[in-house]
XYZ file of C-alpha atoms in Angstrom:
520
model
C -50.030 79.082 81.214
C -52.277 80.153 78.322
C -50.716 79.400 74.933
C -51.557 82.934 73.712
C -49.885 84.690 76.636
C -46.496 86.310 76.200
C -43.538 85.983 78.499
C -41.934 89.232 79.599
C -38.665 88.286 77.939
C -40.413 87.857 74.583
C -41.172 91.583 74.424
C -37.485 92.445 74.307
C -36.782 92.248 70.556
C -39.955 94.176 69.665
C -39.212 96.919 72.173
C -35.758 97.293 70.623
C -37.273 97.437 67.131
C -39.846 100.037 68.147
C -37.098 102.191 69.677
C -34.982 101.882 66.516
C -37.979 102.817 64.343
C -38.814 105.840 66.507
C -35.218 107.120 66.532
C -34.888 106.579 62.774
C -38.143 108.439 62.096
C -36.997 111.415 64.199
C -33.563 111.506 62.530
C -35.091 111.340 59.046
C -37.400 114.266 59.794
C -34.516 116.298 61.253
C -32.284 115.597 58.228
C -35.133 116.522 55.867
C -35.573 119.872 57.614
C -31.818 120.474 57.522
C -31.792 119.680 53.795
C -34.384 122.386 53.185
C -32.373 124.907 55.208
C -29.288 124.144 53.108
C -31.075 124.209 49.758
C -33.607 127.039 50.049
C -32.984 130.373 48.320
C -32.430 133.408 50.586
C -35.588 135.023 49.122
C -37.650 132.184 50.649
C -35.752 132.042 53.918
C -38.430 133.659 56.105
C -41.554 132.841 54.145
C -43.512 129.955 52.550
C -43.605 128.122 55.890
C -46.532 125.909 54.894
C -44.614 124.770 51.807
C -41.534 124.113 53.926
C -43.491 121.999 56.420
C -45.085 119.859 53.712
C -41.804 119.574 51.813
C -40.189 118.266 54.984
C -43.057 115.804 55.422
C -42.765 114.732 51.775
C -39.011 114.164 51.984
C -39.480 112.246 55.241
C -42.263 110.155 53.698
C -39.990 109.191 50.783
C -37.347 107.996 53.251
C -39.934 106.181 55.394
C -41.258 104.318 52.344
C -37.851 102.905 51.355
C -37.086 102.005 54.981
C -40.312 100.008 55.245
C -38.712 97.128 53.334
C -36.102 96.238 55.999
C -38.864 96.637 58.588
C -41.016 94.257 56.549
C -38.197 91.691 56.488
C -37.669 92.013 60.232
C -41.313 91.498 61.132
C -42.232 88.633 58.817
C -43.666 85.550 60.505
C -40.415 83.574 60.747
C -38.389 86.486 62.168
C -37.435 87.096 65.773
C -39.857 90.024 65.991
C -43.623 89.716 66.260
C -45.443 90.077 62.909
C -46.639 93.591 62.062
C -49.593 94.358 59.701
C -47.186 95.291 56.916
C -49.689 95.011 54.055
C -51.836 97.630 55.763
C -48.781 99.786 56.498
C -47.628 99.556 52.855
C -51.092 100.562 51.629
C -51.317 103.541 53.998
C -47.823 104.725 53.062
C -48.447 104.472 49.320
C -51.877 106.096 49.423
C -50.368 108.928 51.474
C -47.636 109.290 48.830
C -50.335 109.417 46.131
C -52.188 112.180 48.010
C -48.937 114.153 48.268
C -48.088 113.663 44.570
C -51.532 114.359 43.118
C -53.062 116.824 45.590
C -50.796 118.433 48.191
C -47.699 119.227 46.116
C -49.542 120.451 42.965
C -51.700 122.704 45.147
C -48.699 124.200 46.979
C -46.727 124.710 43.746
C -49.686 126.442 42.096
C -50.330 128.568 45.186
C -46.649 129.584 45.233
C -46.505 130.450 41.535
C -49.743 132.456 41.269
C -49.542 136.213 40.953
C -48.355 137.713 44.227
C -50.415 140.855 43.576
C -53.627 138.821 43.784
C -55.482 138.521 47.073
C -54.778 135.418 49.233
C -58.330 134.168 48.660
C -57.982 134.456 44.869
C -54.616 132.660 44.943
C -56.116 129.933 47.113
C -59.140 129.459 44.834
C -56.979 129.404 41.688
C -54.696 126.762 43.202
C -57.687 124.683 44.335
C -59.289 124.933 40.890
C -56.226 123.887 38.898
C -55.386 121.142 41.375
C -58.928 119.804 41.023
C -58.639 119.838 37.220
C -55.284 118.008 37.346
C -56.699 115.497 39.819
C -59.728 114.797 37.630
C -57.500 114.238 34.582
C -55.182 111.881 36.511
C -58.140 110.014 38.023
C -59.768 109.621 34.592
C -56.570 108.212 33.061
C -56.085 105.763 35.949
C -59.787 104.757 35.870
C -59.682 104.000 32.136
C -56.479 102.003 32.475
C -57.860 100.153 35.490
C -61.049 99.231 33.614
C -59.099 97.967 30.586
C -55.848 96.681 32.091
C -56.459 96.268 35.820
C -55.943 92.497 35.821
C -53.183 90.404 37.299
C -52.049 87.540 35.069
C -50.302 85.154 37.436
C -48.398 82.369 35.627
C -48.963 78.889 37.025
C -47.312 75.584 36.189
C -48.698 72.179 37.149
C -47.816 68.559 36.423
C -50.316 66.444 34.553
C -50.669 62.684 34.102
C -52.839 60.865 31.570
C -54.101 57.363 32.209
C -56.275 54.925 30.239
C -58.750 52.467 31.700
C -57.880 48.962 30.549
C -59.995 45.864 30.992
C -57.709 42.925 31.558
C -54.405 43.347 29.804
C -55.292 44.703 26.384
C -58.780 46.236 26.003
C -58.939 50.045 26.085
C -62.109 51.190 27.802
C -61.883 54.964 28.375
C -59.764 57.716 29.885
C -59.424 57.717 33.645
C -59.441 60.783 35.866
C -56.460 61.208 38.110
C -58.720 60.915 41.147
C -59.291 57.259 40.324
C -55.671 56.653 39.523
C -53.865 57.980 42.605
C -51.519 55.056 42.771
C -50.720 55.297 39.083
C -50.074 59.026 39.437
C -47.625 58.387 42.238
C -45.933 55.833 40.034
C -45.764 58.445 37.255
C -44.015 60.891 39.546
C -41.536 58.216 40.628
C -40.843 56.706 37.228
C -42.300 57.933 33.955
C -41.942 54.478 32.365
C -43.790 52.626 35.117
C -47.400 51.459 34.811
C -49.532 50.569 37.753
C -50.131 46.756 37.505
C -53.676 45.409 37.553
C -54.755 43.650 40.774
C -56.007 40.676 38.676
C -55.696 39.694 35.048
C -59.376 40.390 34.398
C -59.776 43.622 36.413
C -60.252 47.050 34.926
C -57.217 49.157 35.846
C -55.542 52.444 34.980
C -52.553 52.204 32.708
C -50.101 55.113 32.442
C -49.834 56.928 29.103
C -47.634 60.002 29.782
C -47.051 62.903 32.156
C -45.303 66.287 32.202
C -45.591 70.005 33.016
C -48.573 72.103 32.022
C -48.340 75.934 32.022
C -51.128 78.465 32.214
C -52.181 81.600 34.024
C -54.729 82.852 36.506
C -56.394 86.165 35.661
C -57.642 88.203 38.616
C -58.957 91.750 39.003
C -56.556 93.884 41.062
C -57.869 96.120 43.849
C -58.065 99.845 43.116
C -55.629 100.745 45.911
C -52.970 98.315 44.692
C -53.471 99.462 41.085
C -52.803 103.077 42.097
C -49.667 101.861 43.855
C -48.654 99.983 40.697
C -49.126 103.050 38.490
C -47.100 105.246 40.851
C -44.316 102.645 40.901
C -44.344 102.242 37.110
C -44.288 105.992 36.473
C -41.622 106.537 39.113
C -39.458 103.765 37.653
C -38.652 105.911 34.610
C -37.316 108.722 36.779
C -35.621 106.263 39.126
C -33.726 104.716 36.210
C -32.553 108.150 35.018
C -31.743 109.835 38.312
C -30.547 106.656 40.017
C -28.238 105.797 37.134
C -26.683 109.263 37.193
C -26.428 109.188 40.989
C -24.700 105.780 41.042
C -21.651 107.426 39.490
C -21.950 111.121 40.316
C -22.432 110.627 44.068
C -19.075 108.907 44.760
C -17.430 110.997 42.019
C -18.409 114.317 43.595
C -17.568 113.168 47.120
C -14.070 112.099 46.092
C -13.697 115.256 43.993
C -14.643 117.298 47.053
C -11.523 115.942 48.726
C -9.192 116.103 45.721
C -10.196 119.686 44.809
C -10.546 120.895 48.396
C -9.605 124.535 48.992
C -5.943 124.839 49.938
C -4.420 127.811 51.691
C -2.982 130.363 49.230
C -1.026 133.596 49.593
C -1.885 137.079 48.363
C -0.014 136.648 45.066
C -1.888 133.470 44.149
C -5.183 135.035 45.200
C -4.580 138.062 42.954
C -3.634 135.846 40.017
C -6.778 133.715 40.286
C -8.926 136.821 40.707
C -7.656 137.973 37.310
C -8.534 134.573 35.817
C -12.051 134.868 37.222
C -12.311 138.390 35.842
C -11.291 137.122 32.387
C -13.927 134.376 32.555
C -16.582 136.924 33.556
C -15.566 139.060 30.563
C -15.835 136.043 28.264
C -19.301 135.209 29.565
C -20.475 138.788 29.123
C -19.109 138.769 25.585
C -20.777 135.423 24.896
C -24.113 136.825 26.029
C -23.733 139.975 23.928
C -22.734 137.985 20.834
C -25.758 135.743 21.197
C -28.042 138.740 21.637
C -26.515 140.437 18.582
C -26.966 137.336 16.432
C -30.523 136.589 17.524
C -31.858 139.969 18.621
C -33.515 140.795 15.321
C -34.617 137.258 14.478
C -37.445 135.118 15.644
C -35.871 133.119 18.452
C -35.413 129.401 18.028
C -36.748 128.164 21.356
C -34.787 124.901 21.375
C -31.544 126.685 20.535
C -32.284 129.369 23.105
C -32.902 126.768 25.828
C -29.641 124.985 25.020
C -27.712 128.259 25.135
C -29.291 129.271 28.455
C -28.567 125.847 29.970
C -24.896 126.096 28.963
C -24.627 129.714 30.074
C -26.274 129.032 33.437
C -24.013 126.021 34.016
C -20.850 128.010 33.305
C -22.006 130.775 35.648
C -22.695 128.198 38.335
C -19.217 126.719 37.883
C -17.667 130.175 38.093
C -19.563 130.929 41.318
C -18.344 127.671 42.868
C -14.765 128.421 41.855
C -15.051 131.909 43.354
C -16.380 130.550 46.659
C -13.505 128.050 46.827
C -11.016 130.832 46.122
C -12.435 132.951 48.953
C -12.327 129.953 51.302
C -8.716 129.197 50.317
C -7.540 132.763 50.998
C -9.720 134.349 53.644
C -10.598 131.186 55.591
C -7.124 129.662 55.007
C -8.537 126.537 53.371
C -11.640 126.243 55.544
C -12.561 123.440 57.902
C -10.052 120.577 57.356
C -12.590 117.984 58.565
C -15.047 118.676 55.744
C -12.890 117.265 52.896
C -11.867 114.366 55.156
C -15.497 113.385 55.693
C -16.074 113.831 51.970
C -13.296 111.306 51.298
C -14.658 108.785 53.839
C -18.207 109.002 52.493
C -16.842 108.905 48.941
C -15.075 105.605 49.603
C -18.238 104.234 51.235
C -20.277 105.404 48.221
C -17.880 103.629 45.838
C -18.279 100.384 47.803
C -22.085 100.692 47.823
C -22.292 101.600 44.119
C -20.063 98.693 43.092
C -21.994 96.312 45.351
C -25.287 97.426 43.847
C -23.998 97.171 40.281
C -22.644 93.699 41.062
C -26.028 92.638 42.426
C -27.798 94.079 39.398
C -25.562 92.350 36.841
C -24.998 89.002 38.575
C -28.478 88.497 39.989
C -30.973 90.629 38.064
C -29.673 90.883 34.503
C -28.143 87.436 33.960
C -30.730 84.682 33.615
C -30.368 82.357 35.444
C -28.525 84.380 38.112
C -24.816 83.692 38.505
C -25.101 84.028 42.282
C -27.475 85.346 44.946
C -24.567 87.569 46.088
C -25.948 90.161 48.538
C -28.865 87.899 49.421
C -26.418 85.356 50.821
C -24.549 88.015 52.802
C -27.759 89.374 54.340
C -28.997 85.894 55.202
C -25.740 85.038 56.962
C -25.823 88.339 58.837
C -29.415 87.616 59.849
C -28.308 84.329 61.422
C -25.692 86.107 63.533
C -27.653 89.232 64.519
C -30.950 90.046 62.812
C -30.901 93.746 63.682
C -27.480 94.103 62.009
C -28.827 92.677 58.741
C -31.845 94.997 59.000
C -29.613 98.066 59.404
C -27.355 96.944 56.526
C -30.297 96.421 54.179
C -31.662 99.818 55.219
C -28.288 101.373 54.355
C -28.264 99.804 50.882
C -31.842 100.840 50.110
C -31.451 104.340 51.528
C -28.330 104.706 49.375
C -30.496 104.128 46.294
C -32.740 107.003 47.351
C -29.669 109.156 47.990
C -28.463 108.370 44.449
C -31.842 109.446 43.088
C -31.656 112.735 44.977
C -28.105 113.279 43.746
C -29.232 112.591 40.199
C -32.012 115.171 40.557
C -29.513 117.753 41.747
C -26.990 116.953 39.000
C -29.193 117.012 35.927
C -31.680 119.506 37.404
C -34.564 118.126 35.354
C -32.606 118.801 32.128
C -34.633 116.332 30.128
C -35.171 116.923 26.417
C -32.860 119.943 26.626
C -35.114 121.674 29.158
C -34.146 122.887 32.635
C -37.357 123.119 34.662
C -36.643 122.894 38.375
C -32.887 122.697 39.053
C -31.629 122.348 42.614
C -28.466 123.790 44.125
C -27.474 124.738 47.689
C -28.896 128.136 48.719
C -30.204 128.607 45.162
C -33.430 126.582 45.156
C -36.826 128.244 45.279
C -39.621 126.539 47.213
C -41.589 125.628 44.086
C -38.548 123.702 42.821
C -38.140 121.962 46.184
C -41.812 120.982 46.134
C -41.609 119.752 42.537
C -38.524 117.633 43.205
C -40.061 116.286 46.419
C -42.957 114.966 44.347
C -40.522 113.318 41.939
C -38.618 111.807 44.859
C -41.841 110.293 46.226
C -42.550 108.683 42.849
C -38.995 107.355 42.784
C -39.191 106.065 46.381
C -41.995 103.698 45.416
C -39.925 102.471 42.462
C -36.855 102.065 44.705
C -38.795 99.708 46.983
C -39.954 97.578 44.061
C -36.443 97.473 42.612
C -34.874 96.527 45.955
C -37.537 93.868 46.577
C -36.592 92.238 43.292
C -32.846 92.632 43.883
C -33.093 91.040 47.351
C -35.922 88.630 46.535
C -34.226 85.674 48.261
C -33.612 87.622 51.450
C -37.043 89.343 51.339
C -39.022 86.158 50.654
C -42.390 85.798 52.445
C -42.672 89.532 53.088
C -45.696 91.681 52.313
C -43.553 93.613 49.804
C -42.632 90.423 47.908
C -46.294 89.442 47.653
C -47.277 92.941 46.595
C -44.556 93.545 43.995
C -43.396 90.059 43.019
C -46.853 88.528 42.640
C -49.280 91.342 41.876
C -47.649 94.437 40.375
C -44.999 92.641 38.288
C -47.729 90.452 36.726
C -50.097 93.293 35.900
C -51.410 93.430 32.342
C -49.223 95.565 30.039
C -46.910 96.710 32.847
C -45.562 93.174 33.342
C -43.476 93.375 30.168
C -41.450 96.283 31.532
C -40.466 94.116 34.517
C -40.207 90.792 32.703
C -37.669 92.158 30.228
C -35.830 94.318 32.809
C -36.477 97.557 30.910
C -35.879 99.789 33.928
C -32.853 97.773 35.040
C -31.180 98.198 31.654
C -32.060 101.906 31.680
C -30.460 102.280 35.114
C -27.237 100.536 34.059
C -27.214 102.460 30.776
C -27.448 105.867 32.437
C -24.799 104.853 34.961
C -22.475 103.835 32.106
C -23.108 107.067 30.159
C -22.476 109.126 33.283
C -19.227 107.253 33.907
C -18.040 107.846 30.329
C -18.933 111.521 30.498
C -17.248 111.854 33.893
C -14.017 110.383 32.530
C -14.252 112.609 29.473
C -14.888 115.719 31.548
C -12.128 114.926 34.022
C -9.558 114.353 31.292
C -10.510 117.194 28.992
C -12.238 119.657 31.328
C -14.804 120.106 28.603
C -18.443 120.995 29.147
C -20.777 120.183 26.275
C -23.619 122.432 25.263
C -26.080 119.994 26.795
C -24.155 120.150 30.098
C -25.139 116.725 31.296
C -22.718 117.228 34.164
C -21.446 114.522 36.503
């Protein structure tokens, strides 16, 4: 039989993998569409269909990108599945993400936000024009940085050996090259104090002087496509560190809180009492708004102070609305569906396990140098020996959880950065421009999630296209390499997780909401 032919039985694992990939892709798209249905504002319920379609595609693309890493591990050359062209797949996925971030989403946001009284053609031309301007600016910045800094500085370390040509036993003639002293070099590697003996007392021979390591670097120009990928990953890493750090804590916190503070059945007397409490809170909020207007109505408004007040006021209103909905559920719906808080508890416990596992991997393997243990890498490798598809699914779960944390972080802090609330997200309260904006951020973060996970699971993901792309090229790029070498984004991630934990404890104990409302 021809050596290149394939036995029927050898197709089995790849058929299974293709089926798993197809089912996963369909489920991701369905969940993305469901997410939009849950989040979109009633005013956009029966309109902006083009924006909804591309938002669904963008959310799906973000999930597909992070799930490419376990696929990459499964299809590497030493795996049970046939090798796939993963470098090409990575490039296509990242370039598609770049097109979404720099062209599609800006155009749709601008088209959505233009004056509704204008004609469709005018709105279309305005969106095209501003998108083109933004694209030119972004392309110019990337081109300048690529021209100046688009080099990969790969560190290399070699062993050297110096030898001297000796005539007889004492006379120094000249330095020898290692090519003429192969035997002496081998002796150097075996024993640094050993000299290769001359064949005769009068022969010219190579005597060993010393040997040791020699470090240096290779400087190569990076391809344009990979450089764009590197810039997207670097930019997205800032948002990943912020949103991911908040999500590490707030995701399990809110899931557990959903069970602890679940609506419980109440009688008419309790319902009437809590209605009065809500009425009092509404009165206080109205009074707060009137007092602020009275104090600042005749003055030139301080924009920073005004933004902080509006953020606090909006947050308190949102809390009051949630409390009202729970009260209605507790009385009219008699506590609501009992399975919902149960599932919240189960997923909350799972989220705690995943968050602690990730934080353990980050501290023990990524922060400490040298690593204390390979930790999750060892677990995945052992699982791969037993059943490779099981390890693939487990890795996918861990990586997808990172993306879920990012999304949770986006929803929690609602882009409240530098005391500004730009595009907050909340169920049934999110306009399509906010969904589009946050989808773009999620795509940036998805690229950063892959790079972070590749580094965290570098032992398990060795010899993959992702490890060559991120571990060799992007993490050794001029200027950007220092952010990865000194774990800047890793420390930011842990720092935001710690701050969120402290604030969560503080809020839980004191039920206090600060003016900044950095809520957990």
